mmCIF file of C-alpha atoms in Angstrom:
data_model
loop_
_atom_site.group_PDB
_atom_site.id
_atom_site.type_symbol
_atom_site.label_atom_id
_atom_site.label_comp_id
_atom_site.label_asym_id
_atom_site.label_seq_id
_atom_site.Cartn_x
_atom_site.Cartn_y
_atom_site.Cartn_z
ATOM 1 C CA MET S 219 95.245 69.898 53.208
ATOM 2 C CA ALA S 220 97.306 71.322 50.262
ATOM 3 C CA ARG S 221 97.130 69.013 46.997
ATOM 4 C CA VAL S 222 100.008 70.826 44.883
ATOM 5 C CA SER S 223 103.053 73.137 45.605
ATOM 6 C CA VAL S 224 104.599 75.534 43.599
ATOM 7 C CA GLU S 225 108.122 77.044 44.397
ATOM 8 C CA TYR S 226 110.586 79.409 42.820
ATOM 9 C CA LYS S 227 114.107 79.082 42.342
ATOM 10 C CA GLU S 228 116.601 80.737 40.160
ATOM 11 C CA HIS S 229 114.041 80.678 37.621
ATOM 12 C CA ILE S 230 112.578 77.629 37.896
ATOM 13 C CA ALA S 231 109.593 76.667 39.092
ATOM 14 C CA HIS S 232 108.899 73.613 40.973
ATOM 15 C CA VAL S 233 105.453 71.789 41.210
ATOM 16 C CA THR S 234 105.041 69.541 43.054
ATOM 17 C CA LEU S 235 101.842 66.682 43.559
ATOM 18 C CA THR S 236 101.518 66.734 47.678
ATOM 19 C CA ARG S 237 99.221 63.742 48.236
ATOM 20 C CA GLY S 238 102.121 61.464 48.569
ATOM 21 C CA ASP S 239 100.041 59.226 51.073
ATOM 22 C CA LYS S 240 97.533 58.489 48.402
ATOM 23 C CA MET S 241 100.035 58.085 45.551
ATOM 24 C CA ASN S 242 98.842 61.513 44.460
ATOM 25 C CA ALA S 243 95.886 60.011 43.134
ATOM 26 C CA LEU S 244 93.495 62.447 41.916
ATOM 27 C CA ASP S 245 90.407 64.001 43.798
ATOM 28 C CA ASP S 246 88.536 66.851 42.932
ATOM 29 C CA ALA S 247 90.631 69.355 45.085
ATOM 30 C CA MET S 248 93.678 67.678 43.506
ATOM 31 C CA VAL S 249 92.349 68.139 39.832
ATOM 32 C CA LYS S 250 91.580 71.956 40.558
ATOM 33 C CA ALA S 251 95.062 72.527 42.253
ATOM 34 C CA ILE S 252 97.070 71.256 39.511
ATOM 35 C CA ILE S 253 95.341 73.222 37.150
ATOM 36 C CA ALA S 254 95.605 76.423 39.318
ATOM 37 C CA ALA S 255 99.023 75.546 39.700
ATOM 38 C CA GLY S 256 99.553 75.246 35.716
ATOM 39 C CA GLN S 257 97.858 78.670 35.507
ATOM 40 C CA GLU S 258 100.152 80.424 38.152
ATOM 41 C CA VAL S 259 103.405 79.039 36.254
ATOM 42 C CA ALA S 260 102.157 80.334 32.830
ATOM 43 C CA ALA S 261 101.452 83.662 34.120
ATOM 44 C CA SER S 262 104.917 83.848 35.956
ATOM 45 C CA ASP S 263 108.436 84.715 34.618
ATOM 46 C CA ALA S 264 109.521 81.143 35.143
ATOM 47 C CA ARG S 265 111.742 80.083 32.569
ATOM 48 C CA ALA S 266 111.541 76.508 33.092
ATOM 49 C CA VAL S 267 109.319 74.061 35.110
ATOM 50 C CA VAL S 268 110.064 70.864 36.929
ATOM 51 C CA LEU S 269 106.935 68.560 37.844
ATOM 52 C CA SER S 270 106.829 65.959 40.178
ATOM 53 C CA GLY S 271 105.097 63.900 43.071
ATOM 54 C CA GLU S 272 106.047 63.429 46.513
ATOM 55 C CA GLY S 273 106.469 60.181 47.999
ATOM 56 C CA LYS S 274 106.818 56.516 46.061
ATOM 57 C CA SER S 275 104.810 57.633 42.926
ATOM 58 C CA PHE S 276 104.285 60.393 40.451
ATOM 59 C CA CYS S 277 100.260 59.803 40.270
ATOM 60 C CA ALA S 278 98.382 56.765 40.463
ATOM 61 C CA GLY S 279 95.199 58.619 38.356
ATOM 62 C CA LEU S 280 91.778 58.793 39.670
ATOM 63 C CA ASP S 281 91.338 57.659 43.147
ATOM 64 C CA MET S 282 88.790 55.390 44.245
ATOM 65 C CA ALA S 283 86.115 57.911 45.619
ATOM 66 C CA SER S 284 86.240 60.026 42.145
ATOM 67 C CA PHE S 285 85.348 56.786 40.304
ATOM 68 C CA ALA S 286 82.365 56.444 42.770
ATOM 69 C CA LYS S 287 81.369 59.880 42.129
ATOM 70 C CA MET S 288 80.960 59.287 38.660
ATOM 71 C CA ALA S 289 78.190 56.961 39.087
ATOM 72 C CA HIS S 290 76.146 59.774 40.481
ATOM 73 C CA MET S 291 77.279 62.371 37.808
ATOM 74 C CA ASP S 292 75.979 63.550 34.281
ATOM 75 C CA PRO S 293 78.818 62.712 32.071
ATOM 76 C CA THR S 294 77.314 64.899 29.383
ATOM 77 C CA GLU S 295 77.344 67.995 31.603
ATOM 78 C CA TRP S 296 80.482 66.977 33.431
ATOM 79 C CA LEU S 297 82.792 66.352 30.165
ATOM 80 C CA MET S 298 81.088 68.044 27.177
ATOM 81 C CA THR S 299 81.550 71.569 28.897
ATOM 82 C CA ARG S 300 84.855 73.587 27.314
ATOM 83 C CA SER S 301 85.721 75.103 30.580
ATOM 84 C CA HIS S 302 89.014 75.718 29.740
ATOM 85 C CA GLY S 303 89.207 77.055 26.272
ATOM 86 C CA ASP S 304 89.077 73.906 23.780
ATOM 87 C CA ALA S 305 89.312 71.415 26.834
ATOM 88 C CA ASN S 306 87.095 70.135 29.718
ATOM 89 C CA GLU S 307 88.369 70.482 33.392
ATOM 90 C CA MET S 308 89.725 66.891 33.485
ATOM 91 C CA GLN S 309 91.622 67.185 29.823
ATOM 92 C CA GLU S 310 92.923 70.611 31.094
ATOM 93 C CA LEU S 311 94.806 68.434 33.790
ATOM 94 C CA ALA S 312 97.279 67.615 30.852
ATOM 95 C CA MET S 313 96.998 70.556 28.452
ATOM 96 C CA VAL S 314 97.580 73.117 30.921
ATOM 97 C CA TRP S 315 101.092 72.104 30.768
ATOM 98 C CA ARG S 316 101.107 72.330 26.839
ATOM 99 C CA ARG S 317 99.654 75.991 27.531
ATOM 100 C CA VAL S 318 102.632 76.914 29.803
ATOM 101 C CA PRO S 319 104.943 78.942 27.582
ATOM 102 C CA VAL S 320 108.053 77.450 28.771
ATOM 103 C CA PRO S 321 109.565 73.862 28.998
ATOM 104 C CA VAL S 322 107.953 71.782 31.653
ATOM 105 C CA ILE S 323 109.952 68.710 32.609
ATOM 106 C CA CYS S 324 108.153 65.798 34.374
ATOM 107 C CA ALA S 325 109.900 63.514 37.126
ATOM 108 C CA ILE S 326 108.133 59.939 37.199
ATOM 109 C CA GLN S 327 108.845 57.513 40.130
ATOM 110 C CA GLY S 328 106.655 54.927 40.952
ATOM 111 C CA VAL S 329 103.857 54.835 38.786
ATOM 112 C CA ALA S 330 102.147 56.670 36.298
ATOM 113 C CA TYR S 331 98.779 55.343 35.514
ATOM 114 C CA GLY S 332 95.831 56.519 33.794
ATOM 115 C CA GLY S 333 95.225 60.423 34.502
ATOM 116 C CA GLY S 334 98.708 60.298 36.080
ATOM 117 C CA LEU S 335 100.232 59.536 32.650
ATOM 118 C CA GLN S 336 98.258 62.110 30.793
ATOM 119 C CA ILE S 337 99.432 64.779 33.122
ATOM 120 C CA ALA S 338 103.219 63.427 32.574
ATOM 121 C CA LEU S 339 102.483 63.490 28.595
ATOM 122 C CA GLY S 340 101.480 67.079 28.934
ATOM 123 C CA ALA S 341 105.115 67.906 29.695
ATOM 124 C CA ASP S 342 107.573 68.721 27.328
ATOM 125 C CA ILE S 343 109.932 66.202 28.683
ATOM 126 C CA ARG S 344 109.739 62.864 30.627
ATOM 127 C CA VAL S 345 112.372 61.966 32.775
ATOM 128 C CA ALA S 346 111.784 58.179 34.937
ATOM 129 C CA HIS S 347 113.186 56.169 37.369
ATOM 130 C CA PRO S 348 114.228 52.585 35.571
ATOM 131 C CA ASP S 349 111.720 50.837 38.062
ATOM 132 C CA SER S 350 108.835 53.002 37.157
ATOM 133 C CA LYS S 351 105.663 51.733 35.573
ATOM 134 C CA LEU S 352 103.313 53.455 33.211
ATOM 135 C CA ALA S 353 99.984 52.493 31.690
ATOM 136 C CA VAL S 354 97.247 53.813 29.815
ATOM 137 C CA MET S 355 94.923 52.499 32.711
ATOM 138 C CA GLU S 356 91.308 53.643 31.712
ATOM 139 C CA MET S 357 90.177 50.338 29.801
ATOM 140 C CA LYS S 358 90.726 48.460 33.169
ATOM 141 C CA TRP S 359 87.693 50.721 34.563
ATOM 142 C CA GLY S 360 85.709 50.248 31.396
ATOM 143 C CA ILE S 361 86.449 53.739 29.808
ATOM 144 C CA ILE S 362 89.005 55.316 27.444
ATOM 145 C CA PRO S 363 91.765 57.608 27.860
ATOM 146 C CA ASP S 364 89.998 61.284 27.765
ATOM 147 C CA MET S 365 92.454 63.915 29.447
ATOM 148 C CA GLY S 366 93.928 64.822 26.364
ATOM 149 C CA GLY S 367 95.463 61.487 26.043
ATOM 150 C CA MET S 368 94.516 61.134 22.469
ATOM 151 C CA VAL S 369 95.827 64.295 21.527
ATOM 152 C CA LEU S 370 99.099 63.820 22.996
ATOM 153 C CA LEU S 371 99.829 60.033 22.425
ATOM 154 C CA PRO S 372 99.541 59.685 18.706
ATOM 155 C CA LYS S 373 102.312 62.247 18.667
ATOM 156 C CA LEU S 374 104.504 59.894 21.063
ATOM 157 C CA VAL S 375 104.156 56.489 19.846
ATOM 158 C CA ARG S 376 103.290 54.095 16.644
ATOM 159 C CA SER S 377 99.614 53.584 16.159
ATOM 160 C CA ASP S 378 100.077 49.708 16.713
ATOM 161 C CA VAL S 379 101.619 50.565 20.549
ATOM 162 C CA LEU S 380 98.716 53.110 21.158
ATOM 163 C CA ARG S 381 96.420 50.454 20.545
ATOM 164 C CA LEU S 382 97.977 47.831 22.410
ATOM 165 C CA LEU S 383 98.595 50.411 25.539
ATOM 166 C CA THR S 384 94.811 51.528 25.204
ATOM 167 C CA TYR S 385 93.187 47.866 24.702
ATOM 168 C CA THR S 386 94.952 46.010 27.158
ATOM 169 C CA ALA S 387 95.607 48.741 29.825
ATOM 170 C CA ARG S 388 98.697 46.514 30.746
ATOM 171 C CA PRO S 389 101.437 48.346 32.784
ATOM 172 C CA ILE S 390 105.172 48.712 31.143
ATOM 173 C CA GLY S 391 108.200 49.309 32.621
ATOM 174 C CA ALA S 392 110.408 52.339 32.206
ATOM 175 C CA ALA S 393 112.692 51.197 29.601
ATOM 176 C CA GLN S 394 109.973 49.921 27.365
ATOM 177 C CA ALA S 395 108.314 53.248 27.522
ATOM 178 C CA ALA S 396 111.220 54.851 26.438
ATOM 179 C CA GLU S 397 111.902 52.674 23.701
ATOM 180 C CA TRP S 398 108.060 53.492 22.638
ATOM 181 C CA GLY S 399 108.556 57.264 23.174
ATOM 182 C CA LEU S 400 106.385 57.667 26.258
ATOM 183 C CA VAL S 401 109.463 58.757 28.290
ATOM 184 C CA THR S 402 112.124 60.560 27.096
ATOM 185 C CA GLN S 403 115.109 59.190 29.225
ATOM 186 C CA LEU S 404 115.448 57.095 32.267
ATOM 187 C CA ALA S 405 117.447 58.370 35.613
ATOM 188 C CA ASP S 406 118.553 56.692 39.019
ATOM 189 C CA ASP S 407 116.960 60.133 40.364
ATOM 190 C CA PRO S 408 114.395 61.703 38.110
ATOM 191 C CA GLN S 409 114.110 64.624 40.282
ATOM 192 C CA ALA S 410 117.580 65.659 39.988
ATOM 193 C CA GLU S 411 117.884 65.091 36.279
ATOM 194 C CA ALA S 412 115.031 66.975 35.944
ATOM 195 C CA ILE S 413 116.063 69.698 37.826
ATOM 196 C CA ALA S 414 119.511 69.635 35.668
ATOM 197 C CA LEU S 415 117.809 69.933 32.720
ATOM 198 C CA ALA S 416 115.632 72.814 34.031
ATOM 199 C CA GLU S 417 118.642 74.495 34.857
ATOM 200 C CA GLU S 418 120.074 74.131 31.488
ATOM 201 C CA ILE S 419 117.021 75.392 29.663
ATOM 202 C CA ALA S 420 116.666 78.479 32.135
ATOM 203 C CA GLY S 421 120.391 79.366 31.001
ATOM 204 C CA LYS S 422 119.321 79.818 27.386
ATOM 205 C CA SER S 423 117.924 82.959 25.661
ATOM 206 C CA PRO S 424 114.133 83.132 27.597
ATOM 207 C CA SER S 425 112.646 84.432 24.553
ATOM 208 C CA ALA S 426 113.994 82.105 22.026
ATOM 209 C CA ILE S 427 112.803 79.068 24.472
ATOM 210 C CA ARG S 428 109.445 80.625 24.455
ATOM 211 C CA ALA S 429 109.527 81.076 21.002
ATOM 212 C CA ALA S 430 110.871 77.485 20.145
ATOM 213 C CA LYS S 431 107.851 75.972 22.547
ATOM 214 C CA ARG S 432 105.379 77.861 20.479
ATOM 215 C CA LEU S 433 106.866 76.994 17.096
ATOM 216 C CA ILE S 434 107.128 73.149 17.979
ATOM 217 C CA ASP S 435 103.553 73.282 19.019
ATOM 218 C CA LEU S 436 102.374 74.595 16.194
ATOM 219 C CA ALA S 437 104.792 72.354 13.878
ATOM 220 C CA GLU S 438 103.137 69.065 15.745
ATOM 221 C CA ASN S 439 99.748 70.407 14.382
ATOM 222 C CA ALA S 440 99.688 72.860 11.418
ATOM 223 C CA GLY S 441 100.130 72.357 7.544
ATOM 224 C CA ARG S 442 103.485 72.886 6.020
ATOM 225 C CA GLU S 443 102.814 76.640 4.609
ATOM 226 C CA GLU S 444 101.654 77.401 8.107
ATOM 227 C CA VAL S 445 104.760 76.165 9.956
ATOM 228 C CA LEU S 446 107.396 77.594 7.357
ATOM 229 C CA LEU S 447 105.540 81.069 8.178
ATOM 230 C CA ALA S 448 105.697 80.583 11.610
ATOM 231 C CA GLU S 449 109.313 79.886 11.675
ATOM 232 C CA SER S 450 109.929 83.239 9.770
ATOM 233 C CA ARG S 451 107.686 84.968 12.212
ATOM 234 C CA GLU S 452 109.483 84.057 15.325
ATOM 235 C CA GLN S 453 112.947 84.390 14.276
ATOM 236 C CA VAL S 454 112.141 88.097 13.287
ATOM 237 C CA GLN S 455 111.187 88.598 16.650
ATOM 238 C CA LEU S 456 114.336 87.228 18.025
ATOM 239 C CA ILE S 457 117.205 88.489 15.775
ATOM 240 C CA GLY S 458 118.855 91.432 17.126
ATOM 241 C CA LYS S 459 116.628 91.791 20.149
ATOM 242 C CA PRO S 460 118.434 92.235 23.891
ATOM 243 C CA ASP S 461 118.424 88.425 24.591
ATOM 244 C CA GLN S 462 119.956 87.221 21.224
ATOM 245 C CA ILE S 463 122.582 90.197 21.577
ATOM 246 C CA GLU S 464 123.641 88.826 25.022
ATOM 247 C CA VAL S 465 123.741 84.956 24.022
ATOM 248 C CA ILE S 466 126.105 86.371 21.388
ATOM 249 C CA ALA S 467 128.372 88.633 23.661
ATOM 250 C CA ALA S 468 128.360 85.655 26.268
ATOM 251 C CA GLN S 469 129.696 83.378 23.691
ATOM 252 C CA MET S 470 132.356 85.873 22.326
ATOM 253 C CA GLN S 471 133.391 86.788 25.840
ATOM 254 C CA GLY S 472 133.432 82.965 27.138
ATOM 255 C CA ARG S 473 130.950 83.686 29.945
ATOM 256 C CA LYS S 474 127.302 82.876 30.933
ATOM 257 C CA PRO S 475 124.764 84.779 29.399
ATOM 258 C CA GLU S 476 122.516 87.302 31.819
ATOM 259 C CA PHE S 477 118.954 88.406 30.831
ATOM 260 C CA LYS S 478 117.299 91.224 32.041
#
C-alpha cells in the first residue's frame, strides 16, 4: 500500500501522507516514502509544496511496531550513519523539506506528535486547525527528539519553552503552539489555507522565491559577513533577469505575471 502521494497542480506539489487509518504513523515504508517524495519534489519545477496528512491527523509519530523493532537494532549503526548528507535516515524525514528549494507549507489537523511534529517543523510554514495538538513526545518513551528537532526547534521557540516541551512530552493545543512559535497560523480549514498560501507564493517570481529560501536558510545558520555577502550574490542573480523583468512589466500593466 502506498504511504505517500504526490500530485502536481498549477505549479504546486501536493504531498499527502496516506496512512490515515493509522493516523499516518511512521513505519519503515512510510519513512522511505516521505523521503522519496521530498526528493522527487526537490527535483521538480514546482514553485511551492503543500504537505498534509489524510484522515483525522497529520502524523502521530512512530508506530508501535517501529518502537518494538528498536529493541532488536544496533542504534549506533542505525543512527550514526550519515546516509543523507549531514543527516541519518530518520533526520532526513524533516530535513528533506529544508532541502526542497521552494517553500513548503504544512497543513496540520488532529495531532502532530513526536516524529510527526518534527516533519512539520521541516516545512517553511505551518497552518494548524484550532483543535489540533502538538507534542515533542519522545520523552514519553524514554528517548529524545532526534529527527532534526534540535536543529529546527531552537530557531522557533524560546529556550525555556523548548525545555518544557522536551522534558515533559506534554501535548499542547494549537493556540498555545502558535503563541510559542511552533505554528505559523490557525485556520478552520488548514488544507485550504495552505493551498491558498501556496498559490500566492507560486504566483511570485520563481527565481526570487528560490533565492529567498536559500538566503533565509543561510541567515539562520551563518555569521553576519557571510549573510551580507549572500544577500548581494543572490540579488545579482535576480536583477535584470527574465523573472524580474516580467514582475516589473506585470506591475506596470496591472496584470498577473506569467513566468516561463
